[in-house]
Amino acid sequence: MYIARDVLTQKKEKQMDKYEILKKHFGYDTFRQAQETLIDSILDGKDTLGIMPTGAGKSLCYQIPALLMEGVTLVISPLISLMKDQVAGLNQAGIHAAFLNSSLTPGQYRKALGFAMQGRYPIIYVAPERLVTPEFLEFALHTSIAMVAVDEAHCVSQWGQDFRPSYLKIVEFIGKLPERPVLSAFTATATKEVRDDIIDILQLRDPTVMTTGFDRSNLYFGVVSVKDRYGAVKNYLEAHREESGIIYCLTRKHVEEVCGRLIRDGFSVTRYHAGLSDEERRKNQDDFIYDRVAVIVATNAFGMGIDKSNVRFVLHYGMPKNPESYYQEAGRAGRDGAPAQCMLYYSGQDVATNQLFIEHNQDNQELDEVTRAIVMERDRLRLKKMTFYCFTNDCLRDYILQYFGEYGSNYCGNCSNCLTRFEEVDVTKIAAALLGCVKTSRQRYGVTVVLDTLRGARTAKIREYGMDQNPHYGELEQVPVHRLRQVLNYLQLQEYVFVTGDTYAVVKLTEKAADVLERGERIVMKLAKETERAPKSRDDDRKKRKTHGLPEDGRFGETEENLFEKLRRLRTELAREAKIPPYMVFSDKTLTHMCLVKPVTKGEMLTVSGVGDYKFEKYGEEFLQCIAAFKEELEKEGNRQQEGT
Ligand code: ADP
Ligand code: MG
Ligand code: ZN
């Protein structure tokens, strides 16, 4: 019987420590906060649970100990695409790793298992349903297994959105092993239910638990409320050509529409939704991951298992159903830590669309009456919280963090609200008229009827409802309708009114409304300054740049931008030859750093974050040459200009 001896001796020979591995294989100089604690805990032989947001660097937390521990590390991962991605990434970093899942033919599977038995791989990715198969057990029982690392560990929990029954096999598998390996688990889902489930179900023993904050400081958050949504999205893409991004739509129909129009308008886009054939979905996803198209237009079916690190923007063409979904989807931007943008293009219609989704949720049809009512109520509440995200004039990041139970700073300086200049405006008169109109019409009508009444509209509907006789008819004729909406939204946010969740959305008053109507309370709200021309936002500044993923610290000028383009093109070429996604050659962040350092020697190149010995061997020389050629070109140009003057 083969035992993983090779691995053991190989490791002992190397005698590397965690810092050396970090530098040599991954090209980084320092661990991020929490990574080191988690790694040390595992190396101490303790069970370990890491709860960190997307992009925080969870993989390294088990990959580095795996290279230092004696024996094999099994990594459990829910999706084939994730496993492939991780193994390809490790191979790029000069680490032997393999995956065992249903994408392999029986022949390939046996071959991989054979190599594993010879101790070729310190890290093996396994699909959970494989664990307790006779063939795999045979291997596991005769190999020294140092650690079982459970990635996306929230999949064990029925509370999570991605429950996988096969994850329950992990415990069964561990029970069969002669010696219990160290257990580690990682997830980006922060709720208490999920965390408790992970500890209970995986039976973690006195685990070290690390939770880091959920803020993603490199992400810019913006909410845009416009009539011409398509136009806005198109403008955005125009200003961010060449960048990789995702556009999320609420429905398949929207995906088709938006994708079709963008193609006709000459953009490099593809589409993704559950209505397409498996084959087309796979192809479109690959086109996106391999940067063959810049942008993918998708429903929420797209994204789980996408580790593409150079997504520079996530646009929401419509408001998702709750803040959890929003943060998860938006969070797919900027995994590499470089600046990225998350824009939500909101329209009032989105609320109704989502209400319909809640009403007709197929998943709920099987629930009993009472449970279904509770679930629907919870979903309505979440939808409301999501709607308020679109209305609020306070810091957007703060709003999200508070929703997840954290406290922000009230001012992040990197969201559309923090960057808009607001002024306090007394809107009592408008508010009182709105509330009065709702009250005198006996709370029977929806938003449109109320606003039309106040604006004095002469429509058949208004006459039919007799609203032209309402005491408030025409009272706010002079006020632009968008202002009326803003105030109504604000009244909703502050809970003076609410809009019912039924098929016919009706505006109703809360008890608080009487404070304004009867007790003379004043309503003052923050409104964007309109006197000067629209404030020059950071986004406008960014429009001039070719790529907003570039740092804004002044050191990054036109020269660096041009170099970045050159390096990016080289990256695409090399990736094509190696048949891997470009971000796996070097991340956007590594390329930007390279543009600042402009290394000439190998030594200098190795100081760039993300360039380790192994990557250097593969790609270093080519990048050095590219930079040298660029510098030479610059010098020539400089000389030419001098001669010219
Ligand atoms: P997660 O699984 O938590 O979403 P990943 O493990 O995929 O995150 O890592 C996200 C990105 O962060 C990767 O590009 C990775 O190379 C990078 N990264 C991880 N650790 C570090 C570090 N210590 N310094 C710099 N970059 C890092
Ligand atoms: Mg991960
Ligand atoms: Zn902010």
XYZ file of C-alpha atoms and ligand atoms in Angstrom:
674
model
C 0.000 0.000 0.000
C 1.244 3.451 -0.886
C 1.530 5.936 1.880
C 2.010 9.627 1.421
C 5.714 9.380 2.224
C 6.834 11.486 -0.713
C 4.895 14.406 0.547
C 6.315 14.097 4.013
C 9.934 14.005 2.913
C 9.352 16.702 0.349
C 8.011 18.938 3.055
C 10.747 18.231 5.506
C 13.335 18.940 2.863
C 11.837 22.265 2.201
C 11.575 23.325 5.829
C 9.784 26.465 4.772
C 7.783 28.555 7.136
C 4.461 30.194 6.443
C 6.031 33.527 5.460
C 8.317 31.896 2.938
C 5.417 30.017 1.393
C 3.381 33.194 1.224
C 6.150 34.934 -0.659
C 7.481 32.121 -2.811
C 4.214 30.621 -3.959
C 1.740 33.456 -3.723
C 4.044 36.428 -4.051
C 2.697 38.353 -1.043
C 4.778 39.937 1.696
C 2.275 40.101 4.517
C -0.736 38.239 5.733
C -4.000 40.030 5.965
C -5.600 40.582 9.306
C -7.144 37.287 10.528
C -5.322 35.094 8.026
C -2.392 34.646 10.364
C -4.551 33.861 13.392
C -6.459 31.218 11.472
C -3.302 29.664 10.028
C -1.617 29.524 13.433
C -4.675 27.941 14.972
C -4.692 25.193 12.356
C -0.973 24.628 12.745
C -1.549 24.283 16.490
C -3.854 21.392 15.643
C -7.051 23.182 16.635
C -10.365 23.077 14.806
C -10.855 26.434 13.162
C -13.725 28.442 11.728
C -13.091 31.523 9.619
C -15.951 33.867 8.726
C -14.700 36.486 6.325
C -16.250 38.399 3.434
C -15.676 37.555 -0.204
C -12.208 38.468 -1.342
C -10.766 38.457 2.164
C -8.454 35.598 1.263
C -9.925 32.519 2.888
C -8.201 30.033 0.554
C -4.723 30.865 1.818
C -5.872 30.093 5.356
C -6.074 26.394 4.593
C -3.696 26.166 1.650
C -0.663 27.388 3.557
C -1.122 25.075 6.575
C -1.724 22.245 4.106
C 1.808 22.729 2.829
C 3.254 22.735 6.327
C 1.365 19.844 7.911
C 2.456 16.255 7.621
C -0.081 14.457 5.475
C -2.690 15.296 2.903
C -5.273 18.054 3.175
C -8.708 17.361 1.742
C -10.660 20.431 0.731
C -14.417 20.083 0.402
C -15.975 22.449 -2.085
C -19.534 22.536 -3.428
C -18.980 23.255 -7.086
C -16.882 21.746 -9.838
C -16.077 25.156 -11.270
C -14.733 26.334 -7.907
C -12.516 23.279 -7.571
C -11.117 23.640 -11.065
C -10.421 27.279 -10.470
C -8.626 26.693 -7.194
C -6.546 23.802 -8.499
C -5.533 25.759 -11.598
C -4.554 28.668 -9.358
C -2.457 26.417 -7.119
C -0.733 24.830 -10.074
C 0.123 28.310 -11.307
C 1.690 28.981 -7.926
C 3.835 25.847 -8.219
C 1.786 23.719 -5.833
C 0.684 20.198 -6.726
C -3.023 19.867 -6.269
C -5.828 17.870 -7.834
C -9.590 17.588 -7.758
C -11.794 14.540 -7.576
C -15.319 15.072 -8.817
C -17.837 13.954 -11.384
C -16.221 15.959 -14.183
C -13.506 13.289 -14.415
C -13.973 10.128 -16.467
C -13.565 6.894 -14.471
C -10.121 6.513 -16.040
C -9.036 10.039 -15.073
C -10.465 9.546 -11.617
C -8.498 6.366 -10.993
C -5.355 7.977 -12.331
C -5.725 10.984 -10.057
C -6.417 8.741 -7.105
C -3.318 6.700 -7.972
C -1.145 9.821 -7.965
C -2.762 10.855 -4.718
C -1.804 7.522 -3.170
C 1.779 8.084 -4.206
C 1.709 11.290 -2.278
C 1.872 13.583 -5.278
C -0.620 16.090 -3.948
C -0.469 17.839 -0.589
C -3.889 19.337 -1.412
C -6.819 17.452 -2.893
C -10.208 19.004 -3.630
C -13.077 16.565 -3.202
C -16.780 16.842 -3.911
C -18.681 15.971 -0.718
C -20.671 13.138 -2.288
C -17.386 11.384 -3.222
C -16.176 11.111 0.363
C -18.048 7.999 1.405
C -17.730 6.062 -1.852
C -15.829 2.755 -1.401
C -13.045 3.755 -3.766
C -12.330 7.009 -2.012
C -12.635 5.500 1.450
C -10.110 2.855 0.499
C -7.701 5.663 -0.333
C -8.515 7.708 2.729
C -8.071 4.835 5.143
C -4.544 4.211 3.912
C -3.332 7.763 3.732
C -2.402 10.098 6.508
C -4.917 12.904 6.356
C -3.742 15.995 8.164
C -6.742 18.236 7.712
C -10.203 18.363 6.254
C -10.946 21.927 5.168
C -14.571 22.754 4.392
C -14.861 25.683 1.995
C -18.214 27.477 1.603
C -19.125 25.832 4.896
C -22.534 27.543 5.055
C -23.659 24.812 2.642
C -24.183 22.539 5.688
C -26.853 24.857 7.002
C -30.482 24.768 6.021
C -30.597 28.433 6.970
C -28.177 29.328 4.225
C -29.304 29.986 0.685
C -27.091 27.239 -0.703
C -27.873 24.217 1.435
C -26.232 21.043 0.072
C -27.451 17.809 1.648
C -24.230 16.126 0.493
C -22.305 18.347 2.914
C -23.741 16.240 5.714
C -21.599 13.368 4.458
C -18.498 15.138 5.711
C -19.226 14.157 9.313
C -19.976 10.592 8.315
C -16.663 10.443 6.469
C -14.628 11.800 9.351
C -16.241 9.263 11.662
C -14.829 6.480 9.542
C -11.229 7.658 9.718
C -8.884 5.885 12.151
C -7.541 9.213 13.340
C -9.497 12.446 13.426
C -7.773 15.100 11.306
C -7.867 18.800 12.093
C -11.107 20.332 10.851
C -11.296 23.795 9.411
C -14.289 25.559 7.904
C -14.677 28.808 5.972
C -17.607 30.894 4.851
C -18.652 34.421 3.973
C -22.092 34.032 5.548
C -22.168 35.842 8.832
C -25.494 35.116 10.478
C -25.546 33.481 13.881
C -27.815 30.618 12.778
C -25.406 29.623 10.046
C -22.365 29.923 12.273
C -23.963 27.774 14.992
C -25.047 25.232 12.408
C -21.528 24.928 11.038
C -20.094 24.294 14.498
C -22.846 21.834 15.464
C -23.245 19.899 12.253
C -19.544 19.590 11.466
C -18.981 18.839 15.161
C -16.080 21.231 15.468
C -14.273 20.710 18.772
C -13.651 23.837 20.794
C -12.891 25.723 17.578
C -10.994 28.936 17.141
C -13.591 31.241 15.574
C -12.528 34.383 13.735
C -15.072 36.790 12.303
C -13.813 39.808 10.456
C -15.859 42.845 9.619
C -17.989 42.708 6.524
C -16.960 45.989 5.082
C -15.367 45.845 1.651
C -13.575 49.149 1.601
C -12.410 48.864 -2.013
C -16.006 48.810 -3.269
C -17.764 52.020 -4.215
C -21.532 51.877 -3.687
C -23.921 53.962 -5.726
C -27.679 54.218 -6.183
C -29.026 55.847 -9.306
C -32.686 56.564 -9.899
C -33.290 57.496 -13.513
C -36.058 57.258 -16.056
C -33.846 55.965 -18.832
C -32.211 53.065 -17.124
C -30.809 51.535 -20.241
C -29.253 54.855 -21.236
C -27.584 55.122 -17.850
C -26.148 51.634 -18.039
C -24.951 52.275 -21.556
C -23.218 55.462 -20.458
C -21.560 53.579 -17.686
C -20.195 50.952 -20.038
C -19.022 53.611 -22.433
C -16.981 55.177 -19.673
C -15.598 51.809 -18.599
C -14.760 50.090 -21.830
C -12.255 47.233 -21.584
C -13.235 46.584 -17.986
C -14.776 43.369 -16.865
C -18.183 43.624 -15.229
C -21.487 41.956 -14.428
C -24.942 43.417 -15.060
C -27.609 41.767 -12.936
C -31.244 41.900 -14.094
C -34.346 40.835 -12.196
C -35.834 38.728 -14.972
C -34.759 36.680 -17.963
C -36.716 39.049 -20.143
C -34.618 41.963 -18.946
C -31.441 39.969 -19.556
C -32.463 39.363 -23.151
C -33.480 42.956 -23.658
C -30.436 44.591 -22.124
C -27.978 42.139 -23.645
C -29.538 42.487 -27.093
C -29.494 46.268 -27.019
C -25.924 46.396 -25.764
C -24.778 44.111 -28.551
C -26.550 46.300 -31.096
C -24.860 49.302 -29.536
C -21.493 47.674 -30.128
C -20.491 46.402 -26.703
C -18.717 43.166 -25.917
C -21.334 41.369 -23.827
C -22.882 37.966 -23.327
C -25.853 36.628 -21.370
C -26.621 34.098 -18.650
C -29.881 32.831 -17.196
C -31.554 29.568 -16.271
C -33.536 29.465 -19.519
C -30.471 28.835 -21.670
C -29.117 25.392 -22.505
C -26.388 24.019 -20.234
C -24.017 24.261 -23.112
C -24.675 27.894 -23.868
C -24.459 28.804 -20.218
C -21.100 27.122 -19.866
C -19.781 28.769 -22.987
C -20.959 32.237 -22.049
C -19.583 31.894 -18.555
C -16.210 30.810 -19.924
C -16.158 33.679 -22.411
C -16.581 36.007 -19.482
C -14.057 34.336 -17.189
C -11.423 34.146 -19.908
C -11.984 37.830 -20.786
C -13.171 36.982 -24.283
C -16.137 39.235 -23.564
C -15.949 42.106 -21.119
C -19.425 42.043 -19.641
C -22.012 39.437 -18.756
C -25.714 40.283 -18.409
C -27.307 37.787 -16.039
C -30.039 36.885 -13.608
C -29.132 35.904 -10.074
C -28.561 32.367 -11.396
C -25.085 33.573 -12.276
C -22.270 33.938 -9.830
C -22.046 31.138 -7.296
C -18.701 29.574 -7.946
C -17.271 32.496 -9.858
C -13.879 33.375 -8.431
C -12.917 35.802 -11.192
C -10.900 38.389 -9.339
C -10.769 41.195 -11.900
C -14.485 42.062 -12.000
C -14.290 45.859 -11.882
C -17.988 46.631 -11.631
C -21.325 45.059 -10.794
C -24.347 46.964 -12.082
C -27.837 46.106 -10.923
C -30.384 46.807 -13.608
C -33.165 46.698 -11.064
C -33.304 46.276 -7.319
C -32.767 42.746 -5.957
C -35.161 41.228 -3.461
C -33.187 41.755 -0.279
C -29.953 43.221 1.071
C -28.415 39.747 1.482
C -28.714 39.059 -2.238
C -27.566 42.536 -3.103
C -24.413 42.409 -1.022
C -23.578 38.948 -2.267
C -24.017 39.890 -5.911
C -22.388 43.292 -5.655
C -19.592 41.669 -3.668
C -18.447 39.789 -6.735
C -16.723 43.007 -7.772
C -13.155 43.673 -6.709
C -12.170 40.359 -5.180
C -8.564 41.282 -5.845
C -8.855 44.234 -3.475
C -8.385 46.864 -6.181
C -11.038 49.610 -6.437
C -14.313 48.473 -7.997
C -17.841 49.876 -8.305
C -21.292 48.591 -7.377
C -24.116 50.586 -8.931
C -27.796 50.006 -8.411
C -30.120 51.455 -11.059
C -33.410 51.713 -9.283
C -36.921 52.123 -10.606
C -40.150 52.194 -8.611
C -41.376 49.307 -10.739
C -38.791 47.009 -9.111
C -40.726 46.913 -5.867
C -43.828 45.560 -7.574
C -41.795 43.008 -9.537
C -40.203 41.727 -6.351
C -43.555 41.667 -4.588
C -44.802 39.373 -7.313
C -41.785 37.128 -6.810
C -42.593 36.884 -3.125
C -46.246 36.172 -3.786
C -45.489 33.418 -6.279
C -42.347 31.937 -4.809
C -42.335 28.290 -5.918
C -40.141 27.248 -3.017
C -42.871 28.325 -0.628
C -45.697 26.439 -2.287
C -44.886 23.275 -0.357
C -44.905 24.950 3.027
C -47.938 24.772 5.271
C -50.192 27.813 5.510
C -48.719 29.239 8.721
C -45.058 28.791 7.832
C -45.704 30.212 4.416
C -47.259 33.314 5.894
C -44.271 33.778 8.173
C -41.776 33.324 5.359
C -43.660 35.749 3.137
C -43.800 38.314 5.887
C -40.063 37.992 6.429
C -39.439 38.371 2.696
C -41.607 41.484 2.561
C -39.675 42.997 5.414
C -36.372 42.311 3.681
C -37.710 43.813 0.485
C -38.655 46.900 2.433
C -35.145 47.173 3.841
C -33.780 46.850 0.327
C -36.126 49.570 -0.900
C -34.975 51.871 1.862
C -31.391 51.358 0.740
C -32.457 53.031 -2.496
C -34.179 55.902 -0.684
C -31.737 56.762 2.023
C -29.580 59.853 1.767
C -27.195 58.592 4.427
C -24.035 56.601 3.867
C -24.899 53.498 1.823
C -22.085 51.414 3.233
C -23.250 52.250 6.700
C -26.783 51.229 5.844
C -25.646 47.784 4.668
C -23.275 47.210 7.566
C -25.989 48.157 10.034
C -28.362 45.755 8.369
C -25.833 43.009 9.047
C -25.457 44.148 12.638
C -22.251 46.115 12.362
C -21.578 49.742 12.987
C -20.014 51.892 10.348
C -18.688 55.403 10.643
C -21.701 57.271 9.165
C -19.389 58.566 6.501
C -17.332 56.278 4.274
C -16.396 58.820 1.604
C -16.754 56.093 -1.036
C -20.467 55.892 -1.809
C -22.795 58.049 -3.878
C -24.404 59.570 -0.796
C -21.182 60.453 0.968
C -19.964 62.099 -2.225
C -23.092 64.117 -2.910
C -23.494 67.482 -1.290
C -26.754 67.641 0.556
C -28.644 70.451 2.179
C -31.356 70.329 4.787
C -34.689 71.302 3.286
C -37.952 71.904 5.100
C -40.517 69.831 3.230
C -43.314 70.067 5.777
C -45.758 71.619 3.320
C -45.287 68.860 0.757
C -45.369 66.152 3.424
C -48.569 67.504 4.956
C -50.274 67.656 1.565
C -49.213 64.088 0.749
C -50.411 62.728 4.063
C -53.577 64.811 3.886
C -54.395 63.533 0.414
C -53.954 59.928 1.537
C -56.133 60.550 4.582
C -58.958 62.375 2.852
C -59.146 59.737 0.120
C -59.531 57.177 2.910
C -56.256 55.360 2.185
C -57.625 53.615 -0.860
C -55.189 54.534 -3.639
C -51.718 53.823 -4.881
C -48.778 56.169 -5.325
C -49.667 57.289 -8.848
C -53.196 58.383 -8.002
C -52.001 60.301 -4.947
C -49.288 62.110 -6.861
C -51.582 62.833 -9.837
C -54.138 64.316 -7.482
C -51.637 66.626 -5.843
C -50.307 67.667 -9.222
C -53.839 68.389 -10.454
C -53.707 65.921 -13.341
C -56.674 65.859 -15.721
C -56.882 62.147 -16.379
C -59.889 59.903 -16.773
C -58.803 57.870 -13.778
C -58.673 60.900 -11.486
C -62.166 61.930 -12.554
C -63.446 58.380 -12.239
C -62.179 58.174 -8.650
C -63.561 61.632 -7.948
C -60.113 62.758 -6.875
C -60.578 66.064 -8.693
C -62.924 66.849 -5.779
C -60.268 66.035 -3.184
C -59.386 69.089 -1.006
C -55.719 68.622 -1.951
C -56.329 68.423 -5.700
C -53.751 70.528 -7.499
C -52.247 71.792 -4.257
C -48.679 70.932 -5.330
C -49.019 71.831 -8.986
C -45.770 73.801 -8.853
C -43.659 71.071 -7.313
C -41.809 68.790 -9.736
C -42.983 65.219 -9.554
C -39.565 63.792 -8.728
C -39.531 65.959 -5.606
C -42.937 64.578 -4.599
C -41.587 61.081 -4.978
C -38.523 61.895 -2.927
C -40.645 63.198 -0.104
C -43.017 60.254 -0.291
C -40.044 57.868 -0.198
C -38.713 59.719 2.790
C -42.065 59.471 4.563
C -41.945 55.756 3.911
C -38.380 55.478 5.169
C -39.345 57.338 8.343
C -42.505 55.252 8.678
C -45.173 57.922 8.362
C -46.703 55.859 5.581
C -46.303 52.398 4.172
C -47.227 50.800 0.888
C -49.183 47.577 1.173
C -47.677 44.429 -0.243
C -50.828 43.247 -2.009
C -51.228 43.048 -5.731
C -52.749 46.525 -5.652
C -50.148 48.561 -3.802
C -51.988 51.120 -1.702
C -50.512 53.945 0.380
C -51.546 53.790 4.049
C -50.843 56.034 7.015
C -49.145 54.953 10.233
C -49.883 56.443 13.651
C -46.941 58.787 13.221
C -48.750 60.583 10.382
C -50.922 62.356 12.956
C -47.813 64.132 14.293
C -47.635 66.028 11.047
C -51.326 66.309 10.261
C -52.549 67.271 13.726
C -49.621 68.237 15.920
C -47.709 70.453 13.504
C -44.501 68.428 13.363
C -41.967 69.726 10.853
C -40.328 67.456 8.317
C -36.783 68.301 7.337
C -34.911 66.106 4.946
C -31.518 65.950 3.314
C -31.691 66.681 -0.387
C -28.986 66.874 -2.986
C -28.074 70.478 -3.721
C -29.599 71.529 -6.969
C -28.644 75.165 -7.223
C -25.150 74.584 -8.540
C -24.755 72.287 -11.478
C -24.907 68.658 -10.474
C -22.029 68.031 -8.098
C -18.940 66.748 -9.765
C -18.775 63.304 -8.332
C -15.785 61.076 -8.124
C -17.408 59.000 -10.810
C -17.129 61.891 -13.251
C -13.444 62.118 -12.509
C -13.133 58.455 -13.074
C -14.810 58.675 -16.440
C -11.706 60.261 -17.813
C -9.664 57.285 -16.754
C -9.543 54.228 -18.885
C -9.873 51.987 -15.887
C -11.222 52.906 -12.507
C -9.561 49.900 -10.904
C -6.411 51.982 -10.920
C -5.256 53.654 -7.734
C -6.062 57.317 -7.304
C -3.072 58.331 -5.295
C -1.515 60.646 -7.852
C 1.379 58.315 -8.570
C -0.695 56.656 -11.226
C -0.527 58.990 -14.201
C -1.043 58.629 -17.908
C 2.263 56.803 -18.324
C 1.195 54.152 -15.843
C -2.196 53.820 -17.490
C -0.580 53.207 -20.843
C 1.767 50.672 -19.363
C -1.169 48.988 -17.678
C -2.874 48.531 -21.032
C 0.284 46.972 -22.459
C 0.685 44.605 -19.538
C -2.945 43.667 -19.646
C -2.652 42.733 -23.294
C 0.426 40.641 -22.571
C -1.474 38.952 -19.777
C -4.311 38.041 -22.125
C -1.849 36.528 -24.596
C -0.018 34.472 -22.004
C -3.289 33.288 -20.512
C -4.519 32.162 -23.894
C -1.366 30.120 -24.439
C -1.623 28.568 -20.992
C -5.392 28.074 -21.361
C -6.168 29.720 -18.052
C -8.191 32.833 -17.231
C -6.091 36.003 -17.442
C -6.576 36.941 -13.790
C -4.773 33.731 -12.887
C -1.592 34.909 -14.577
C -1.550 38.048 -12.442
C -4.414 39.912 -10.776
C -5.337 43.470 -11.766
C -3.897 44.530 -8.453
C -0.550 42.931 -9.231
C -0.478 44.625 -12.651
C -1.165 48.032 -11.131
C 1.585 47.544 -8.614
C 3.895 46.510 -11.448
C 3.114 49.770 -13.253
C 4.193 51.737 -10.211
C 7.390 49.774 -9.563
C 8.321 49.392 -13.258
C 10.837 46.680 -12.421
C 13.901 46.144 -14.578
C 15.560 43.250 -12.751
C 14.303 39.987 -11.358
C 14.970 41.265 -7.859
C 12.798 44.303 -8.459
C 10.076 42.218 -10.062
C 9.902 40.017 -6.981
C 9.075 43.033 -4.839
C 5.770 43.382 -6.708
C 2.841 42.099 -4.654
C 1.558 38.888 -6.213
C 4.812 37.936 -7.956
C 6.474 34.951 -6.282
C 9.312 32.722 -7.447
C 7.011 30.335 -9.263
C 5.057 32.944 -11.122
C 8.285 34.683 -11.985
C 9.660 31.548 -13.542
C 6.546 31.220 -15.688
C 5.901 34.792 -16.727
C 8.510 37.094 -15.186
C 10.843 37.510 -18.134
C 8.048 38.343 -20.543
C 6.736 41.065 -18.297
C 10.229 42.457 -17.686
C 10.767 42.657 -21.434
C 7.460 44.378 -21.961
C 8.301 46.961 -19.318
C 11.801 47.496 -20.710
C 10.408 48.034 -24.208
C 7.871 50.480 -22.826
C 10.565 52.443 -20.991
C 12.744 52.615 -24.066
C 9.820 53.897 -26.087
C 9.216 56.558 -23.453
C 12.805 57.714 -23.556
C 12.819 57.970 -27.307
C 9.697 60.000 -27.182
C 11.263 62.244 -24.545
C 14.308 62.809 -26.738
C 12.190 63.513 -29.765
C 10.258 66.110 -27.874
C 13.487 67.755 -26.654
C 14.841 67.888 -30.183
C 11.603 69.378 -31.322
C 11.833 72.307 -28.897
P -12.227 34.429 -0.501
O -12.219 32.948 -0.679
O -12.144 34.845 0.929
O -13.341 35.122 -1.210
P -9.758 34.310 -1.981
O -9.075 33.295 -1.152
O -10.313 33.884 -3.284
O -10.907 35.036 -1.137
O -8.744 35.528 -2.175
C -9.121 36.722 -2.829
C -7.920 37.443 -3.421
O -7.075 37.968 -2.388
C -7.037 36.541 -4.260
O -6.716 37.241 -5.439
C -5.816 36.326 -3.383
O -4.663 36.047 -4.130
C -5.715 37.632 -2.639
N -4.995 37.528 -1.347
C -5.188 36.597 -0.400
N -4.357 36.788 0.649
C -3.619 37.885 0.357
C -2.568 38.604 1.055
N -2.131 38.230 2.245
N -2.053 39.697 0.444
C -2.493 40.090 -0.769
N -3.473 39.457 -1.476
C -4.029 38.360 -0.926
Mg -13.289 31.330 -1.485
Zn -20.735 56.324 2.419
